[in-house]
Amino acid sequence: MKLYVISLPDAEERRERATIQLAHAGIPFEFFEALRGEQAMAEGHFERCDDDEWLLNTGREVTPAEIGCFASHRSMWQKCVELGEPIMIMEDDFQLLPGFVDAVEQAARNIDECGFIRLQDETRARRERVAKRGQFRLWRYTKAPHSMMCNAITPEVAQRFVEMTRVACEPVDVFIKKFWEHGQPIYGLTPYTVTESRLSRKTCIPDRHKACKDLKVRSTRLLRKCSWEVRRVRASRENAKKETPGPVNA
């Protein structure tokens, strides 16, 4: 399974740390030159950006950095479709934890049946255990976490995601967490083997702040969040009824 690291071409420190860590792990990879927001829109990576929907989905206005981030991941999904094989996608501000190599191998064995597997840690997600995978546990999220630092994806799922994101109306991790809309269960492997590095913790998307919302927007957003919660619970129950992936432990 090929591994790609999304990184801006001038992110020298991040690229150096990513290269050192993956070289030490003995895992070959390629950098993918991340897109900036203005570039992404100018080059037609999205048909348009729906500012009104973005506000309702996030409670704030869109930033160019978020558009660039989403377009970069979407380009990776398109790459996955072109290759016709699963790939692993990472962002360049990661910190590898013990067991990463084994986790990558385990993800490669299970990705065809799962469709989307996270290796990154999380704090506020909810999950249900699906099966034992060697030294790992495979989980299905009932409340998916944010962040897109490390995940594996199949061409079939990537194609679905590309088709559903022609218009930018939310950050990429918000789109991914809404499994009740795109229909793809989100899985994770524990112990987690990827976390945020100090480079991630000391930086954030600039100019991202809550927007001033009138009563109509606040009311619509509240109703939407209530609808999400109902649909999330319903979809989690339906996913639990489906046949779980087979015991791939070799």
PDB file of C-alpha atoms in Angstrom:
ATOM      1  CA  MET A   1       0.000   0.000   0.000  1.00  0.00           C
ATOM      2  CA  LYS A   2       1.556   3.277  -1.158  1.00  0.00           C
ATOM      3  CA  LEU A   3       1.940   6.055   1.387  1.00  0.00           C
ATOM      4  CA  TYR A   4       1.631   9.756   0.544  1.00  0.00           C
ATOM      5  CA  VAL A   5       2.424  12.730   2.771  1.00  0.00           C
ATOM      6  CA  ILE A   6       0.538  15.949   2.055  1.00  0.00           C
ATOM      7  CA  SER A   7       2.898  18.880   2.502  1.00  0.00           C
ATOM      8  CA  LEU A   8       3.325  22.415   1.208  1.00  0.00           C
ATOM      9  CA  PRO A   9       6.484  22.676  -0.914  1.00  0.00           C
ATOM     10  CA  ASP A  10       8.002  25.341   1.354  1.00  0.00           C
ATOM     11  CA  ALA A  11       7.312  23.451   4.636  1.00  0.00           C
ATOM     12  CA  GLU A  12      10.962  22.559   5.075  1.00  0.00           C
ATOM     13  CA  GLU A  13      10.964  21.631   8.773  1.00  0.00           C
ATOM     14  CA  ARG A  14       7.849  19.489   8.454  1.00  0.00           C
ATOM     15  CA  ARG A  15       9.216  17.707   5.405  1.00  0.00           C
ATOM     16  CA  GLU A  16      12.515  17.032   7.122  1.00  0.00           C
ATOM     17  CA  ARG A  17      10.851  15.563  10.226  1.00  0.00           C
ATOM     18  CA  ALA A  18       8.482  13.461   8.116  1.00  0.00           C
ATOM     19  CA  THR A  19      11.360  12.128   6.021  1.00  0.00           C
ATOM     20  CA  ILE A  20      13.468  11.230   9.061  1.00  0.00           C
ATOM     21  CA  GLN A  21      10.622   9.418  10.821  1.00  0.00           C
ATOM     22  CA  LEU A  22       9.482   7.387   7.828  1.00  0.00           C
ATOM     23  CA  ALA A  23      13.056   6.565   6.801  1.00  0.00           C
ATOM     24  CA  HIS A  24      13.735   5.310  10.325  1.00  0.00           C
ATOM     25  CA  ALA A  25      10.586   3.183  10.094  1.00  0.00           C
ATOM     26  CA  GLY A  26      11.764   1.821   6.745  1.00  0.00           C
ATOM     27  CA  ILE A  27       8.571   2.833   4.939  1.00  0.00           C
ATOM     28  CA  PRO A  28       8.836   4.311   1.424  1.00  0.00           C
ATOM     29  CA  PHE A  29       6.610   7.294   0.686  1.00  0.00           C
ATOM     30  CA  GLU A  30       6.039  10.221  -1.645  1.00  0.00           C
ATOM     31  CA  PHE A  31       5.296  13.837  -0.859  1.00  0.00           C
ATOM     32  CA  PHE A  32       2.169  15.296  -2.403  1.00  0.00           C
ATOM     33  CA  GLU A  33       2.392  19.051  -2.841  1.00  0.00           C
ATOM     34  CA  ALA A  34      -0.458  20.478  -0.800  1.00  0.00           C
ATOM     35  CA  LEU A  35      -2.740  23.023  -2.404  1.00  0.00           C
ATOM     36  CA  ARG A  36      -3.415  26.519  -1.138  1.00  0.00           C
ATOM     37  CA  GLY A  37      -6.990  27.740  -1.032  1.00  0.00           C
ATOM     38  CA  GLU A  38      -6.772  30.342  -3.779  1.00  0.00           C
ATOM     39  CA  GLN A  39      -4.940  27.871  -6.007  1.00  0.00           C
ATOM     40  CA  ALA A  40      -7.502  25.156  -5.373  1.00  0.00           C
ATOM     41  CA  MET A  41     -10.426  27.339  -6.430  1.00  0.00           C
ATOM     42  CA  ALA A  42      -8.581  28.839  -9.396  1.00  0.00           C
ATOM     43  CA  GLU A  43      -7.654  25.392 -10.696  1.00  0.00           C
ATOM     44  CA  GLY A  44     -11.202  24.103 -10.335  1.00  0.00           C
ATOM     45  CA  HIS A  45     -10.705  21.522  -7.615  1.00  0.00           C
ATOM     46  CA  PHE A  46     -14.238  22.385  -6.504  1.00  0.00           C
ATOM     47  CA  GLU A  47     -17.143  23.566  -8.603  1.00  0.00           C
ATOM     48  CA  ARG A  48     -17.700  26.260  -5.998  1.00  0.00           C
ATOM     49  CA  CYS A  49     -17.646  26.987  -2.279  1.00  0.00           C
ATOM     50  CA  ASP A  50     -21.054  27.260  -0.615  1.00  0.00           C
ATOM     51  CA  ASP A  51     -20.474  29.906   2.049  1.00  0.00           C
ATOM     52  CA  ASP A  52     -23.987  29.632   3.486  1.00  0.00           C
ATOM     53  CA  GLU A  53     -23.753  25.879   3.955  1.00  0.00           C
ATOM     54  CA  TRP A  54     -20.272  26.230   5.437  1.00  0.00           C
ATOM     55  CA  LEU A  55     -21.660  28.601   8.043  1.00  0.00           C
ATOM     56  CA  LEU A  56     -24.501  26.228   8.908  1.00  0.00           C
ATOM     57  CA  ASN A  57     -22.191  23.213   9.070  1.00  0.00           C
ATOM     58  CA  THR A  58     -19.452  24.797  11.160  1.00  0.00           C
ATOM     59  CA  GLY A  59     -20.775  27.977  12.780  1.00  0.00           C
ATOM     60  CA  ARG A  60     -18.048  30.040  11.144  1.00  0.00           C
ATOM     61  CA  GLU A  61     -16.893  31.407   7.821  1.00  0.00           C
ATOM     62  CA  VAL A  62     -14.654  29.465   5.487  1.00  0.00           C
ATOM     63  CA  THR A  63     -10.904  30.158   5.361  1.00  0.00           C
ATOM     64  CA  PRO A  64      -8.582  29.675   2.363  1.00  0.00           C
ATOM     65  CA  ALA A  65      -6.436  27.251   4.360  1.00  0.00           C
ATOM     66  CA  GLU A  66      -9.407  24.951   4.931  1.00  0.00           C
ATOM     67  CA  ILE A  67     -10.221  24.964   1.231  1.00  0.00           C
ATOM     68  CA  GLY A  68      -6.615  24.103   0.434  1.00  0.00           C
ATOM     69  CA  CYS A  69      -6.587  21.292   2.980  1.00  0.00           C
ATOM     70  CA  PHE A  70      -9.808  19.802   1.633  1.00  0.00           C
ATOM     71  CA  ALA A  71      -8.632  20.092  -1.980  1.00  0.00           C
ATOM     72  CA  SER A  72      -5.377  18.344  -1.096  1.00  0.00           C
ATOM     73  CA  HIS A  73      -7.168  15.371   0.432  1.00  0.00           C
ATOM     74  CA  ARG A  74      -9.650  15.294  -2.432  1.00  0.00           C
ATOM     75  CA  SER A  75      -6.736  15.184  -4.882  1.00  0.00           C
ATOM     76  CA  MET A  76      -5.366  12.227  -2.959  1.00  0.00           C
ATOM     77  CA  TRP A  77      -8.727  10.475  -3.254  1.00  0.00           C
ATOM     78  CA  GLN A  78      -8.599  11.057  -6.994  1.00  0.00           C
ATOM     79  CA  LYS A  79      -5.076   9.638  -7.025  1.00  0.00           C
ATOM     80  CA  CYS A  80      -6.350   6.540  -5.218  1.00  0.00           C
ATOM     81  CA  VAL A  81      -9.038   6.079  -7.876  1.00  0.00           C
ATOM     82  CA  GLU A  82      -6.494   6.494 -10.672  1.00  0.00           C
ATOM     83  CA  LEU A  83      -4.163   3.917  -9.114  1.00  0.00           C
ATOM     84  CA  GLY A  84      -7.015   1.478  -8.568  1.00  0.00           C
ATOM     85  CA  GLU A  85      -5.575   0.362  -5.234  1.00  0.00           C
ATOM     86  CA  PRO A  86      -5.753   1.391  -1.564  1.00  0.00           C
ATOM     87  CA  ILE A  87      -3.385   4.097  -0.360  1.00  0.00           C
ATOM     88  CA  MET A  88      -2.417   5.632   2.967  1.00  0.00           C
ATOM     89  CA  ILE A  89      -2.605   9.412   3.327  1.00  0.00           C
ATOM     90  CA  MET A  90      -0.745  11.409   5.969  1.00  0.00           C
ATOM     91  CA  GLU A  91      -0.359  15.081   6.791  1.00  0.00           C
ATOM     92  CA  ASP A  92       3.176  16.296   7.384  1.00  0.00           C
ATOM     93  CA  ASP A  93       2.867  17.356  11.039  1.00  0.00           C
ATOM     94  CA  PHE A  94       2.638  13.833  12.438  1.00  0.00           C
ATOM     95  CA  GLN A  95       4.576  12.114  15.199  1.00  0.00           C
ATOM     96  CA  LEU A  96       4.972   8.361  14.864  1.00  0.00           C
ATOM     97  CA  LEU A  97       4.382   6.181  17.922  1.00  0.00           C
ATOM     98  CA  PRO A  98       5.653   2.648  18.616  1.00  0.00           C
ATOM     99  CA  GLY A  99       4.094  -0.008  16.412  1.00  0.00           C
ATOM    100  CA  PHE A 100       3.491   2.165  13.352  1.00  0.00           C
ATOM    101  CA  VAL A 101       5.043  -0.292  10.911  1.00  0.00           C
ATOM    102  CA  ASP A 102       2.886  -3.133  12.225  1.00  0.00           C
ATOM    103  CA  ALA A 103      -0.192  -0.903  12.117  1.00  0.00           C
ATOM    104  CA  VAL A 104       0.434  -0.043   8.458  1.00  0.00           C
ATOM    105  CA  GLU A 105       0.769  -3.742   7.631  1.00  0.00           C
ATOM    106  CA  GLN A 106      -2.405  -4.561   9.540  1.00  0.00           C
ATOM    107  CA  ALA A 107      -4.295  -1.734   7.856  1.00  0.00           C
ATOM    108  CA  ALA A 108      -3.164  -3.028   4.459  1.00  0.00           C
ATOM    109  CA  ARG A 109      -4.567  -6.469   5.296  1.00  0.00           C
ATOM    110  CA  ASN A 110      -7.945  -5.096   6.361  1.00  0.00           C
ATOM    111  CA  ILE A 111      -8.546  -2.048   4.214  1.00  0.00           C
ATOM    112  CA  ASP A 112     -10.360  -3.871   1.410  1.00  0.00           C
ATOM    113  CA  GLU A 113     -13.050  -5.039   3.826  1.00  0.00           C
ATOM    114  CA  CYS A 114     -13.185  -1.861   5.928  1.00  0.00           C
ATOM    115  CA  GLY A 115     -12.890   0.834   3.269  1.00  0.00           C
ATOM    116  CA  PHE A 116     -11.500   3.559   5.567  1.00  0.00           C
ATOM    117  CA  ILE A 117      -9.168   3.052   8.548  1.00  0.00           C
ATOM    118  CA  ARG A 118      -7.655   5.681  10.858  1.00  0.00           C
ATOM    119  CA  LEU A 119      -4.327   5.179  12.630  1.00  0.00           C
ATOM    120  CA  GLN A 120      -4.333   8.543  14.419  1.00  0.00           C
ATOM    121  CA  ASP A 121      -5.223   8.974  18.081  1.00  0.00           C
ATOM    122  CA  GLU A 122      -8.331  10.807  19.254  1.00  0.00           C
ATOM    123  CA  THR A 123      -9.874  12.124  22.458  1.00  0.00           C
ATOM    124  CA  ARG A 124     -13.618  12.676  22.097  1.00  0.00           C
ATOM    125  CA  ALA A 125     -14.746   9.959  19.701  1.00  0.00           C
ATOM    126  CA  ARG A 126     -17.056   7.094  20.532  1.00  0.00           C
ATOM    127  CA  ARG A 127     -16.459   3.619  19.184  1.00  0.00           C
ATOM    128  CA  GLU A 128     -17.468  -0.026  19.255  1.00  0.00           C
ATOM    129  CA  ARG A 129     -14.982  -2.865  19.043  1.00  0.00           C
ATOM    130  CA  VAL A 130     -15.319  -4.974  15.926  1.00  0.00           C
ATOM    131  CA  ALA A 131     -12.559  -7.574  16.187  1.00  0.00           C
ATOM    132  CA  LYS A 132      -9.034  -8.436  17.277  1.00  0.00           C
ATOM    133  CA  ARG A 133      -6.343  -7.919  14.669  1.00  0.00           C
ATOM    134  CA  GLY A 134      -3.132  -9.493  15.879  1.00  0.00           C
ATOM    135  CA  GLN A 135      -1.760  -7.081  18.474  1.00  0.00           C
ATOM    136  CA  PHE A 136      -4.363  -4.496  17.451  1.00  0.00           C
ATOM    137  CA  ARG A 137      -8.072  -3.935  17.980  1.00  0.00           C
ATOM    138  CA  LEU A 138     -10.320  -2.865  15.139  1.00  0.00           C
ATOM    139  CA  TRP A 139     -13.037  -0.370  16.069  1.00  0.00           C
ATOM    140  CA  ARG A 140     -15.995   1.177  14.299  1.00  0.00           C
ATOM    141  CA  TYR A 141     -16.659   4.762  15.334  1.00  0.00           C
ATOM    142  CA  THR A 142     -20.180   5.637  16.414  1.00  0.00           C
ATOM    143  CA  LYS A 143     -19.032   9.246  16.771  1.00  0.00           C
ATOM    144  CA  ALA A 144     -16.118   9.812  14.434  1.00  0.00           C
ATOM    145  CA  PRO A 145     -13.179  12.009  15.468  1.00  0.00           C
ATOM    146  CA  HIS A 146     -11.856  15.102  13.749  1.00  0.00           C
ATOM    147  CA  SER A 147      -8.458  15.441  12.048  1.00  0.00           C
ATOM    148  CA  MET A 148      -7.079  13.689   8.955  1.00  0.00           C
ATOM    149  CA  MET A 149      -3.469  13.072   9.941  1.00  0.00           C
ATOM    150  CA  CYS A 150      -3.263   9.405   8.944  1.00  0.00           C
ATOM    151  CA  ASN A 151      -5.766   7.156   7.236  1.00  0.00           C
ATOM    152  CA  ALA A 152      -6.031   4.426   4.624  1.00  0.00           C
ATOM    153  CA  ILE A 153      -8.717   4.368   1.938  1.00  0.00           C
ATOM    154  CA  THR A 154      -9.868   2.152  -0.936  1.00  0.00           C
ATOM    155  CA  PRO A 155     -10.549   3.338  -4.505  1.00  0.00           C
ATOM    156  CA  GLU A 156     -14.257   2.559  -4.137  1.00  0.00           C
ATOM    157  CA  VAL A 157     -14.630   4.753  -1.070  1.00  0.00           C
ATOM    158  CA  ALA A 158     -12.374   7.421  -2.564  1.00  0.00           C
ATOM    159  CA  GLN A 159     -14.561   7.575  -5.669  1.00  0.00           C
ATOM    160  CA  ARG A 160     -17.682   8.028  -3.556  1.00  0.00           C
ATOM    161  CA  PHE A 161     -16.040  10.803  -1.546  1.00  0.00           C
ATOM    162  CA  VAL A 162     -14.898  12.615  -4.696  1.00  0.00           C
ATOM    163  CA  GLU A 163     -18.378  12.520  -6.184  1.00  0.00           C
ATOM    164  CA  MET A 164     -19.948  13.846  -2.975  1.00  0.00           C
ATOM    165  CA  THR A 165     -17.539  16.770  -2.562  1.00  0.00           C
ATOM    166  CA  ARG A 166     -17.811  18.657  -5.837  1.00  0.00           C
ATOM    167  CA  VAL A 167     -18.990  21.654  -3.807  1.00  0.00           C
ATOM    168  CA  ALA A 168     -17.004  22.692  -0.719  1.00  0.00           C
ATOM    169  CA  CYS A 169     -19.396  23.255   2.167  1.00  0.00           C
ATOM    170  CA  GLU A 170     -17.427  22.077   5.237  1.00  0.00           C
ATOM    171  CA  PRO A 171     -13.871  21.114   6.299  1.00  0.00           C
ATOM    172  CA  VAL A 172     -12.654  17.726   5.115  1.00  0.00           C
ATOM    173  CA  ASP A 173     -12.709  16.141   8.585  1.00  0.00           C
ATOM    174  CA  VAL A 174     -16.288  17.317   9.143  1.00  0.00           C
ATOM    175  CA  PHE A 175     -17.284  15.646   5.879  1.00  0.00           C
ATOM    176  CA  ILE A 176     -15.550  12.415   6.911  1.00  0.00           C
ATOM    177  CA  LYS A 177     -17.113  12.266  10.364  1.00  0.00           C
ATOM    178  CA  LYS A 178     -20.642  12.433   8.893  1.00  0.00           C
ATOM    179  CA  PHE A 179     -20.797   8.729   8.045  1.00  0.00           C
ATOM    180  CA  TRP A 180     -24.588   8.914   8.144  1.00  0.00           C
ATOM    181  CA  GLU A 181     -24.426  11.032   4.989  1.00  0.00           C
ATOM    182  CA  HIS A 182     -21.685   9.415   2.901  1.00  0.00           C
ATOM    183  CA  GLY A 183     -22.536   5.897   4.103  1.00  0.00           C
ATOM    184  CA  GLN A 184     -18.988   4.719   4.797  1.00  0.00           C
ATOM    185  CA  PRO A 185     -18.312   3.365   8.302  1.00  0.00           C
ATOM    186  CA  ILE A 186     -15.128   4.845   9.786  1.00  0.00           C
ATOM    187  CA  TYR A 187     -12.776   2.342  11.413  1.00  0.00           C
ATOM    188  CA  GLY A 188      -9.727   2.744  13.637  1.00  0.00           C
ATOM    189  CA  LEU A 189      -6.860   0.560  14.825  1.00  0.00           C
ATOM    190  CA  THR A 190      -5.664   0.686  18.432  1.00  0.00           C
ATOM    191  CA  PRO A 191      -3.199   1.072  19.993  1.00  0.00           C
ATOM    192  CA  TYR A 192      -2.982   4.248  17.941  1.00  0.00           C
ATOM    193  CA  THR A 193       0.396   4.707  16.297  1.00  0.00           C
ATOM    194  CA  VAL A 194       0.200   8.307  15.023  1.00  0.00           C
ATOM    195  CA  THR A 195      -0.325  11.537  16.950  1.00  0.00           C
ATOM    196  CA  GLU A 196       0.165  15.266  16.451  1.00  0.00           C
ATOM    197  CA  SER A 197       3.703  16.594  16.622  1.00  0.00           C
ATOM    198  CA  ARG A 198       4.767  19.830  18.253  1.00  0.00           C
ATOM    199  CA  LEU A 199       4.582  21.382  14.773  1.00  0.00           C
ATOM    200  CA  SER A 200       0.878  20.644  14.705  1.00  0.00           C
ATOM    201  CA  ARG A 201       0.203  21.804  18.233  1.00  0.00           C
ATOM    202  CA  LYS A 202       1.907  25.155  17.749  1.00  0.00           C
ATOM    203  CA  THR A 203       0.128  25.953  14.502  1.00  0.00           C
ATOM    204  CA  CYS A 204      -3.501  26.126  13.474  1.00  0.00           C
ATOM    205  CA  ILE A 205      -5.569  27.263  10.543  1.00  0.00           C
ATOM    206  CA  PRO A 206      -5.333  31.079  10.587  1.00  0.00           C
ATOM    207  CA  ASP A 207      -8.318  33.416  10.691  1.00  0.00           C
ATOM    208  CA  ARG A 208     -10.675  30.680  11.851  1.00  0.00           C
ATOM    209  CA  HIS A 209     -13.181  32.104  14.300  1.00  0.00           C
ATOM    210  CA  LYS A 210     -16.869  31.914  15.075  1.00  0.00           C
ATOM    211  CA  ALA A 211     -19.007  34.116  12.891  1.00  0.00           C
ATOM    212  CA  CYS A 212     -21.691  36.475  14.137  1.00  0.00           C
ATOM    213  CA  LYS A 213     -24.949  34.657  13.406  1.00  0.00           C
ATOM    214  CA  ASP A 214     -28.461  36.059  13.335  1.00  0.00           C
ATOM    215  CA  LEU A 215     -31.400  34.273  14.936  1.00  0.00           C
ATOM    216  CA  LYS A 216     -32.377  32.472  11.741  1.00  0.00           C
ATOM    217  CA  VAL A 217     -28.896  31.023  11.269  1.00  0.00           C
ATOM    218  CA  ARG A 218     -28.629  29.985  14.914  1.00  0.00           C
ATOM    219  CA  SER A 219     -32.035  28.308  14.807  1.00  0.00           C
ATOM    220  CA  THR A 220     -31.308  26.505  11.541  1.00  0.00           C
ATOM    221  CA  ARG A 221     -27.940  25.356  12.807  1.00  0.00           C
ATOM    222  CA  LEU A 222     -29.475  24.019  16.036  1.00  0.00           C
ATOM    223  CA  LEU A 223     -32.076  22.032  14.104  1.00  0.00           C
ATOM    224  CA  ARG A 224     -29.390  20.703  11.788  1.00  0.00           C
ATOM    225  CA  LYS A 225     -27.216  19.525  14.670  1.00  0.00           C
ATOM    226  CA  CYS A 226     -30.211  17.785  16.235  1.00  0.00           C
ATOM    227  CA  SER A 227     -30.892  16.062  12.920  1.00  0.00           C
ATOM    228  CA  TRP A 228     -27.250  14.981  12.686  1.00  0.00           C
ATOM    229  CA  GLU A 229     -27.438  13.415  16.132  1.00  0.00           C
ATOM    230  CA  VAL A 230     -30.561  11.435  15.303  1.00  0.00           C
ATOM    231  CA  ARG A 231     -29.118  10.248  12.004  1.00  0.00           C
ATOM    232  CA  ARG A 232     -25.770   9.430  13.603  1.00  0.00           C
ATOM    233  CA  VAL A 233     -27.380   7.172  16.191  1.00  0.00           C
ATOM    234  CA  ARG A 234     -29.593   5.514  13.586  1.00  0.00           C
ATOM    235  CA  ALA A 235     -26.668   4.903  11.209  1.00  0.00           C
ATOM    236  CA  SER A 236     -24.526   3.522  14.047  1.00  0.00           C
ATOM    237  CA  ARG A 237     -27.245   0.997  14.868  1.00  0.00           C
ATOM    238  CA  GLU A 238     -27.558  -0.012  11.226  1.00  0.00           C
ATOM    239  CA  ASN A 239     -23.783  -0.416  10.893  1.00  0.00           C
ATOM    240  CA  ALA A 240     -23.763  -2.637  13.978  1.00  0.00           C
ATOM    241  CA  LYS A 241     -26.311  -4.943  12.355  1.00  0.00           C
ATOM    242  CA  LYS A 242     -24.243  -5.408   9.217  1.00  0.00           C
ATOM    243  CA  GLU A 243     -21.762  -8.218   8.816  1.00  0.00           C
ATOM    244  CA  THR A 244     -18.447  -7.212  10.359  1.00  0.00           C
ATOM    245  CA  PRO A 245     -15.137  -7.633   8.480  1.00  0.00           C
ATOM    246  CA  GLY A 246     -13.657 -11.116   8.654  1.00  0.00           C
ATOM    247  CA  PRO A 247     -10.788 -11.968  11.038  1.00  0.00           C
ATOM    248  CA  VAL A 248      -7.768 -10.960   8.961  1.00  0.00           C
ATOM    249  CA  ASN A 249      -4.851 -11.419  11.347  1.00  0.00           C
ATOM    250  CA  ALA A 250      -2.064 -12.911   9.253  1.00  0.00           C
TER     251      ALA A 250
END
